[in-house]
Amino acid sequence: MKGTTGNNYWIAKELVETVFKVDKVHKVIKTVLGKELVGLRYEGPFDHLPAVAEVKKGNKEFHTVIPTDAFIMPISTTEGTGLVHTAVSAGTEDFLLGKKLGLPMIPVIADDASYLPGFAEFSGKNAKKHPELIIDFFKNVSGRRVPVLDTPI
């Protein structure tokens, strides 16, 4: 899809109207099966953080579109975009799918919910007490890229 901002997005066709409900102006550029996206690589918004950059440096599976396992992490088209981000160290399903596929794990949060060292402006701050940290980060992304596939649509 191409939105009015000029950005391109991969979205399940069943969810296009939901995702673009405010911005009804969009254009279908290409239609593919989800399995055709598997293996594509992308950049993430937190790649600049030292702990993330360190794991990325040594892992070819880092930020790669993967297939799901319906028994571990069923994906539906009842909400969202049809693509799901998996954070191996943040959730049971994510962990199980990541372990099965050999995905890298990035420890992010301590037992007390504080961000670990290596996460720059987030380090030492408590994610539960300050959930706005991530929202504010995206509001002020200035110059940082949001997730972008390296293969053009």
XYZ file of N, CA, C and O in Angstrom:
612
model
N 0.841 -1.177 0.000
C 0.000 0.000 0.000
C 0.888 1.243 0.000
O 1.952 1.237 0.589
N 0.397 2.280 -0.617
C 1.048 3.575 -0.523
C 0.037 4.513 0.140
O -1.083 4.671 -0.334
N 0.442 5.111 1.254
C -0.418 6.051 1.951
C -0.228 7.461 1.411
O 0.611 7.701 0.538
N -0.972 8.401 1.945
C -0.879 9.781 1.453
C 0.454 10.437 1.811
O 0.828 11.433 1.214
N 1.185 9.872 2.766
C 2.499 10.417 3.128
C 3.562 10.014 2.123
O 4.680 10.516 2.164
N 3.220 9.058 1.254
C 4.190 8.557 0.289
C 4.897 7.309 0.777
O 5.632 6.669 0.030
N 4.694 6.936 2.041
C 5.303 5.723 2.578
C 4.571 4.491 2.072
O 3.364 4.525 1.835
N 5.325 3.403 1.917
C 4.751 2.129 1.496
C 4.624 1.203 2.701
O 5.469 1.223 3.601
N 3.579 0.370 2.699
C 3.298 -0.519 3.819
C 2.865 -1.882 3.299
O 2.156 -1.969 2.302
N 3.276 -2.936 3.991
C 2.736 -4.267 3.744
C 1.589 -4.453 4.721
O 1.783 -4.370 5.929
N 0.402 -4.712 4.223
C -0.787 -4.866 5.054
C -1.636 -5.990 4.474
O -1.802 -6.076 3.250
N -2.189 -6.833 5.348
C -3.095 -7.885 4.888
C -4.289 -7.217 4.193
O -4.844 -6.243 4.714
N -4.681 -7.733 3.037
C -5.733 -7.069 2.257
C -7.037 -6.936 3.042
O -7.770 -5.974 2.861
N -7.295 -7.877 3.938
C -8.520 -7.818 4.739
C -8.511 -6.650 5.732
O -9.538 -6.288 6.275
N -7.346 -6.070 5.972
C -7.218 -5.019 6.982
C -6.942 -3.630 6.409
O -6.810 -2.674 7.160
N -6.868 -3.518 5.103
C -6.540 -2.225 4.487
C -7.512 -1.142 4.927
O -7.106 -0.061 5.363
N -8.791 -1.397 4.842
C -9.787 -0.376 5.210
C -9.716 -0.032 6.697
O -9.928 1.103 7.086
N -9.400 -1.013 7.529
C -9.269 -0.761 8.961
C -8.051 0.090 9.256
O -8.122 1.066 10.001
N -6.911 -0.264 8.665
C -5.665 0.463 8.903
C -5.753 1.887 8.366
O -5.297 2.833 9.001
N -6.367 2.037 7.217
C -6.472 3.358 6.595
C -7.839 4.001 6.839
O -8.312 4.783 6.021
N -8.474 3.693 7.979
C -9.830 4.195 8.218
C -9.899 5.723 8.276
O -10.870 6.316 7.860
N -8.866 6.369 8.778
C -8.843 7.830 8.813
C -8.427 8.369 7.451
O -9.005 9.308 6.920
N -7.423 7.757 6.870
C -6.870 8.179 5.581
C -7.406 7.241 4.504
O -6.805 6.227 4.202
N -8.550 7.571 3.965
C -9.185 6.686 2.972
C -8.456 6.692 1.635
O -8.738 5.912 0.763
N -7.510 7.609 1.461
C -6.791 7.698 0.194
C -5.542 6.814 0.282
O -4.630 7.095 1.038
N -5.537 5.756 -0.441
C -4.400 4.856 -0.490
C -4.417 4.133 -1.829
O -5.419 4.142 -2.530
N -3.307 3.534 -2.166
C -3.189 2.860 -3.453
C -2.528 1.504 -3.258
O -1.489 1.409 -2.613
N -3.149 0.470 -3.796
C -2.539 -0.857 -3.767
C -1.450 -0.871 -4.827
O -1.702 -0.616 -6.002
N -0.226 -1.144 -4.392
C 0.920 -1.168 -5.305
C 1.189 -2.583 -5.790
O 1.490 -2.813 -6.949
N 1.081 -3.528 -4.851
C 1.434 -4.909 -5.171
C 0.701 -5.829 -4.213
O 0.517 -5.497 -3.041
N 0.303 -6.995 -4.690
C -0.332 -7.998 -3.847
C 0.518 -9.264 -3.895
O 0.873 -9.726 -4.984
N 0.870 -9.777 -2.725
C 1.655 -11.007 -2.629
C 1.090 -11.865 -1.506
O 0.366 -11.372 -0.642
N 1.436 -13.121 -1.519
C 1.104 -13.993 -0.397
C 2.078 -13.700 0.742
O 3.245 -13.356 0.493
N 1.628 -13.865 1.976
C 2.492 -13.617 3.126
C 3.792 -14.389 3.073
O 4.848 -13.881 3.436
N 3.742 -15.631 2.571
C 4.965 -16.448 2.517
C 6.021 -15.842 1.601
O 7.198 -16.132 1.728
N 5.609 -14.949 0.686
C 6.576 -14.290 -0.193
C 7.373 -13.204 0.537
O 8.407 -12.758 0.051
N 6.908 -12.791 1.692
C 7.625 -11.787 2.486
C 8.700 -12.422 3.371
O 9.616 -11.744 3.822
N 8.572 -13.724 3.622
C 9.520 -14.426 4.485
C 10.934 -14.295 3.916
O 11.162 -14.504 2.732
N 11.843 -13.895 4.787
C 13.237 -13.732 4.386
C 13.617 -12.288 4.106
O 14.800 -11.960 4.067
N 12.627 -11.415 3.901
C 12.948 -10.004 3.705
C 13.548 -9.449 4.987
O 13.193 -9.857 6.087
N 14.460 -8.508 4.841
C 15.099 -7.898 6.013
C 14.591 -6.480 6.161
O 14.138 -5.873 5.205
N 14.660 -5.961 7.377
C 14.182 -4.607 7.636
C 15.022 -3.937 8.704
O 15.813 -4.579 9.386
N 14.875 -2.636 8.822
C 15.533 -1.854 9.865
C 14.489 -1.542 10.932
O 13.311 -1.368 10.614
N 14.927 -1.438 12.172
C 14.012 -1.126 13.255
C 14.306 0.226 13.879
O 15.409 0.755 13.730
N 13.348 0.771 14.586
C 13.514 2.100 15.172
C 14.498 2.158 16.336
O 14.936 3.241 16.712
N 14.860 1.016 16.902
C 15.763 1.003 18.053
C 17.147 0.446 17.702
O 17.940 0.146 18.582
N 17.444 0.321 16.435
C 18.725 -0.237 15.994
C 19.924 0.598 16.440
O 21.041 0.100 16.486
N 19.699 1.871 16.758
C 20.789 2.757 17.181
C 21.212 2.510 18.634
O 22.274 2.956 19.045
N 20.392 1.807 19.403
C 20.722 1.560 20.807
C 21.869 0.552 20.896
O 21.863 -0.467 20.194
N 22.860 0.807 21.748
C 24.048 -0.066 21.814
C 23.739 -1.552 22.010
O 24.339 -2.389 21.336
N 22.811 -1.892 22.896
C 22.508 -3.303 23.144
C 21.907 -3.970 21.908
O 22.178 -5.140 21.623
N 21.114 -3.233 21.164
C 20.501 -3.757 19.943
C 21.557 -3.883 18.843
O 21.645 -4.904 18.165
N 22.343 -2.835 18.674
C 23.396 -2.836 17.640
C 24.372 -3.984 17.838
O 24.832 -4.598 16.869
N 24.683 -4.307 19.085
C 25.617 -5.394 19.381
C 25.058 -6.741 18.922
O 25.759 -7.546 18.317
N 23.782 -7.001 19.192
C 23.170 -8.263 18.779
C 23.017 -8.299 17.258
O 23.257 -9.318 16.620
N 22.640 -7.171 16.679
C 22.461 -7.092 15.226
C 23.760 -7.406 14.480
O 23.752 -8.100 13.468
N 24.857 -6.912 15.035
C 26.175 -7.068 14.395
C 26.536 -8.525 14.141
O 27.124 -8.853 13.132
N 26.150 -9.409 15.023
C 26.590 -10.794 14.898
C 25.516 -11.778 14.502
O 25.695 -12.974 14.689
N 24.394 -11.305 13.955
C 23.324 -12.251 13.698
C 22.639 -11.991 12.359
O 21.989 -10.965 12.178
N 22.738 -12.946 11.458
C 22.130 -12.791 10.133
C 20.609 -12.899 10.161
O 19.941 -12.498 9.221
N 20.044 -13.436 11.234
C 18.591 -13.566 11.347
C 17.940 -12.309 11.913
O 16.722 -12.226 12.002
N 18.764 -11.347 12.296
C 18.251 -10.142 12.939
C 17.352 -9.359 11.989
O 17.715 -9.097 10.855
N 16.189 -8.970 12.436
C 15.211 -8.200 11.647
C 14.953 -8.823 10.283
O 15.149 -8.221 9.238
N 14.510 -10.052 10.327
C 14.141 -10.778 9.125
C 12.691 -11.222 9.268
O 12.284 -11.680 10.334
N 11.908 -11.079 8.206
C 10.521 -11.534 8.236
C 10.539 -13.060 8.303
O 11.225 -13.715 7.517
N 9.805 -13.602 9.261
C 9.766 -15.047 9.487
C 8.330 -15.554 9.375
O 7.381 -14.791 9.550
N 8.174 -16.840 9.130
C 6.820 -17.398 9.156
C 6.431 -17.664 10.609
O 7.287 -17.890 11.455
N 5.159 -17.634 10.874
C 4.729 -17.966 12.225
C 4.487 -19.469 12.328
O 4.567 -20.192 11.339
N 4.221 -19.910 13.498
C 3.790 -21.276 13.754
C 2.415 -21.127 14.388
O 2.295 -20.584 15.489
N 1.395 -21.562 13.706
C 0.017 -21.355 14.165
C -0.260 -21.965 15.536
O -1.169 -21.527 16.242
N 0.530 -22.959 15.941
C 0.337 -23.567 17.250
C 0.985 -22.737 18.358
O 0.600 -22.832 19.513
N 1.993 -21.965 18.009
C 2.692 -21.140 18.991
C 2.142 -19.716 18.998
O 1.824 -19.163 20.039
N 2.056 -19.109 17.819
C 1.629 -17.720 17.713
C 0.682 -17.579 16.519
O 1.095 -17.207 15.423
N -0.600 -17.888 16.744
C -1.551 -17.754 15.632
C -1.733 -16.282 15.257
O -1.821 -15.425 16.127
N -1.744 -16.002 13.974
C -1.923 -14.647 13.469
C -3.272 -14.614 12.764
O -3.607 -15.518 12.011
N -4.030 -13.564 13.015
C -5.331 -13.447 12.358
C -5.426 -12.098 11.651
O -4.558 -11.239 11.798
N -6.498 -11.937 10.923
C -6.739 -10.656 10.263
C -7.938 -9.955 10.894
O -8.637 -9.185 10.244
N -8.153 -10.208 12.174
C -9.251 -9.526 12.865
C -8.809 -8.197 13.469
O -9.641 -7.413 13.893
N -7.497 -7.964 13.517
C -6.972 -6.704 14.050
C -5.554 -6.501 13.549
O -4.948 -7.410 12.991
N -5.018 -5.315 13.735
C -3.636 -5.034 13.358
C -3.449 -4.882 11.867
O -4.329 -4.393 11.162
N -2.291 -5.341 11.379
C -1.949 -5.198 9.961
C -1.769 -6.533 9.257
O -1.606 -6.564 8.047
N -1.750 -7.628 10.020
C -1.485 -8.932 9.436
C -0.028 -9.347 9.594
O 0.330 -10.486 9.387
N 0.830 -8.389 9.982
C 2.231 -8.674 10.310
C 2.378 -8.477 11.813
O 1.787 -7.563 12.379
N 3.160 -9.316 12.456
C 3.338 -9.218 13.902
C 4.818 -9.134 14.225
O 5.616 -9.908 13.710
N 5.174 -8.191 15.070
C 6.557 -8.074 15.545
C 6.765 -9.109 16.646
O 5.920 -9.276 17.513
N 7.883 -9.788 16.613
C 8.220 -10.763 17.637
C 9.431 -10.275 18.418
O 10.468 -9.981 17.835
N 9.277 -10.147 19.717
C 10.382 -9.772 20.600
C 10.661 -10.983 21.480
O 9.946 -11.242 22.444
N 11.675 -11.719 21.130
C 11.949 -13.022 21.741
C 12.042 -12.964 23.265
O 11.624 -13.886 23.949
N 12.546 -11.875 23.810
C 12.685 -11.793 25.271
C 11.481 -11.145 25.942
O 11.532 -10.827 27.125
N 10.378 -10.972 25.214
C 9.232 -10.268 25.799
C 7.911 -10.981 25.560
O 7.037 -10.473 24.887
N 7.778 -12.146 26.095
C 6.506 -12.844 25.973
C 6.693 -14.318 25.692
O 7.637 -14.715 25.009
N 5.790 -15.112 26.214
C 5.888 -16.566 26.085
C 5.858 -17.018 24.626
O 6.715 -17.786 24.192
N 4.857 -16.530 23.861
C 4.746 -16.946 22.465
C 5.965 -16.492 21.666
O 6.505 -17.244 20.852
N 6.386 -15.255 21.898
C 7.559 -14.727 21.203
C 8.791 -15.588 21.504
O 9.563 -15.921 20.600
N 8.958 -15.925 22.772
C 10.098 -16.736 23.180
C 10.073 -18.112 22.508
O 11.080 -18.568 21.962
N 8.917 -18.766 22.543
C 8.817 -20.113 21.966
C 9.064 -20.103 20.451
O 9.772 -20.962 19.929
N 8.487 -19.122 19.756
C 8.706 -19.035 18.314
C 10.167 -18.689 18.016
O 10.787 -19.272 17.129
N 10.718 -17.755 18.780
C 12.121 -17.381 18.596
C 13.066 -18.531 18.833
O 14.029 -18.744 18.091
N 12.786 -19.313 19.877
C 13.622 -20.475 20.191
C 13.543 -21.502 19.058
O 14.563 -22.042 18.618
N 12.328 -21.746 18.576
C 12.145 -22.719 17.493
C 12.916 -22.302 16.237
O 13.508 -23.140 15.561
N 12.933 -20.990 15.943
C 13.560 -20.506 14.710
C 14.987 -20.011 14.899
O 15.619 -19.553 13.957
N 15.498 -20.087 16.126
C 16.872 -19.663 16.389
C 17.077 -18.160 16.305
O 18.140 -17.692 15.910
N 16.064 -17.397 16.683
C 16.161 -15.942 16.629
C 16.968 -15.407 17.811
O 16.971 -16.003 18.891
N 17.639 -14.287 17.626
C 18.430 -13.716 18.720
C 17.539 -13.132 19.813
O 16.429 -12.669 19.544
N 18.021 -13.188 21.030
C 17.298 -12.626 22.164
C 18.067 -11.407 22.663
O 19.284 -11.466 22.823
N 17.344 -10.334 22.898
C 17.938 -9.127 23.447
C 17.286 -8.875 24.805
O 16.123 -8.468 24.866
N 17.994 -9.129 25.900
C 17.422 -8.810 27.206
C 17.220 -7.295 27.298
O 18.140 -6.525 27.051
N 16.007 -6.883 27.627
C 15.660 -5.471 27.605
C 15.327 -4.927 28.984
O 15.757 -3.834 29.348
N 14.550 -5.691 29.753
C 14.002 -5.175 31.005
C 14.379 -6.088 32.177
O 14.268 -7.307 32.085
N 14.782 -5.464 33.280
C 15.125 -6.191 34.510
C 13.849 -6.652 35.209
O 12.738 -6.255 34.849
N 14.007 -7.477 36.245
C 12.860 -7.990 37.004
C 11.986 -6.882 37.575
O 10.781 -7.055 37.741
N 12.584 -5.729 37.872
C 11.792 -4.615 38.432
C 11.168 -3.741 37.333
O 10.596 -2.699 37.613
N 11.279 -4.165 36.076
C 10.718 -3.473 34.907
C 11.533 -2.275 34.448
O 11.066 -1.483 33.646
N 12.764 -2.161 34.937
C 13.637 -1.077 34.477
C 14.421 -1.537 33.249
O 14.848 -2.689 33.164
N 14.608 -0.614 32.308
C 15.408 -0.932 31.128
C 16.848 -1.172 31.540
O 17.408 -0.451 32.368
N 17.455 -2.191 30.972
C 18.829 -2.571 31.282
C 19.826 -1.590 30.663
O 19.465 -0.804 29.787
N 21.091 -1.648 31.100
C 22.135 -0.831 30.455
C 22.237 -1.188 28.971
O 21.946 -2.318 28.572
N 22.643 -0.240 28.171
C 22.789 -0.462 26.740
C 21.600 0.030 25.939
O 21.546 -0.131 24.719
N 20.639 0.645 26.627
C 19.445 1.145 25.956
C 19.340 2.667 26.025
O 18.258 3.236 26.039
N 20.520 3.301 26.077
C 20.666 4.766 25.991
C 19.648 5.498 26.862
O 19.628 5.289 28.062
N 18.824 6.314 26.233
C 17.887 7.167 26.975
C 16.872 6.403 27.805
O 16.239 6.960 28.689
N 16.724 5.105 27.574
C 15.770 4.291 28.335
C 16.415 3.623 29.555
O 15.723 3.298 30.520
N 17.717 3.394 29.513
C 18.415 2.647 30.567
C 18.121 3.213 31.952
O 18.199 4.412 32.175
N 17.763 2.299 32.869
C 17.500 2.674 34.255
C 16.094 3.181 34.501
O 15.667 3.282 35.645
N 15.362 3.496 33.457
C 13.987 3.990 33.621
C 13.036 2.804 33.678
O 13.245 1.795 33.031
N 11.980 2.952 34.446
C 11.047 1.867 34.668
C 9.922 1.880 33.626
O 9.180 2.856 33.518
N 9.824 0.796 32.875
C 8.838 0.698 31.798
C 7.406 0.685 32.332
O 6.508 1.236 31.689
N 7.168 0.073 33.490
C 5.812 0.031 34.047
C 5.387 1.388 34.585
O 4.245 1.795 34.433
N 6.304 2.075 35.240
C 5.980 3.387 35.807
C 5.918 4.470 34.730
O 5.285 5.506 34.920
N 6.613 4.232 33.613
C 6.692 5.244 32.552
C 6.436 4.636 31.173
O 7.313 4.633 30.306
N 5.199 4.150 30.943
C 4.905 3.556 29.627
C 4.975 4.575 28.486
O 5.109 4.208 27.328
N 4.932 5.847 28.843
C 4.981 6.897 27.818
C 6.352 7.015 27.153
O 6.496 7.668 26.107
N 7.387 6.403 27.726
C 8.733 6.505 27.160
C 8.773 6.097 25.681
O 9.354 6.801 24.854
N 8.170 4.986 25.366
C 8.199 4.487 23.993
C 7.294 5.336 23.098
O 7.665 5.676 21.972
N 6.136 5.699 23.599
C 5.224 6.548 22.827
C 5.889 7.883 22.518
O 5.870 8.358 21.378
N 6.509 8.486 23.521
C 7.206 9.760 23.315
C 8.356 9.603 22.329
O 8.613 10.490 21.517
N 9.054 8.480 22.397
C 10.145 8.215 21.467
C 9.632 8.265 20.022
O 10.220 8.901 19.162
N 8.506 7.596 19.768
C 7.966 7.576 18.410
C 7.421 8.933 17.979
O 7.461 9.274 16.809
N 6.942 9.704 18.916
C 6.470 11.056 18.584
C 7.635 11.952 18.178
O 7.466 12.887 17.415
N 8.809 11.676 18.722
C 9.990 12.507 18.475
C 11.064 11.766 17.704
O 12.243 11.990 17.912
N 10.676 10.893 16.812
C 11.601 9.999 16.134
C 12.672 10.757 15.332
O 13.716 10.202 15.042
N 12.486 11.986 15.026
C 13.402 12.880 14.301
C 14.669 12.246 13.751
O 15.659 12.097 14.429
N 14.614 11.897 12.507
C 15.801 11.371 11.834
C 15.975 9.878 11.962
O 16.718 9.272 11.221
N 15.314 9.251 12.916
C 15.420 7.797 13.046
C 14.366 7.168 12.168
O 13.278 7.696 11.997
N 14.685 6.033 11.642
C 13.750 5.365 10.745
C 12.844 4.436 11.524
O 13.273 3.769 12.432
N 11.599 4.407 11.129
C 10.685 3.403 11.659
C 10.922 2.137 10.843
O 11.597 2.187 9.821
N 10.417 0.981 11.278
C 10.724 -0.251 10.554
C 10.451 -0.148 9.055
O 9.384 0.239 8.625
N 11.477 -0.462 8.279
C 11.404 -0.370 6.817
C 12.018 -1.634 6.232
O 13.138 -1.997 6.576
N 11.280 -2.302 5.365
C 11.842 -3.466 4.674
C 12.877 -2.988 3.675
O 12.700 -1.955 3.032
N 13.937 -3.743 3.512
C 14.980 -3.320 2.569
C 14.655 -3.728 1.135
O 15.417 -3.469 0.227
N 13.529 -4.369 0.928
C 13.103 -4.738 -0.414
C 11.947 -3.838 -0.790
O 10.941 -3.804 -0.093
N 12.064 -3.077 -1.867
C 10.976 -2.179 -2.237
C 9.686 -2.922 -2.545
O 9.713 -4.054 -3.009
N 8.600 -2.258 -2.310
C 7.286 -2.824 -2.624
C 7.064 -2.682 -4.123
O 7.372 -1.717 -4.721
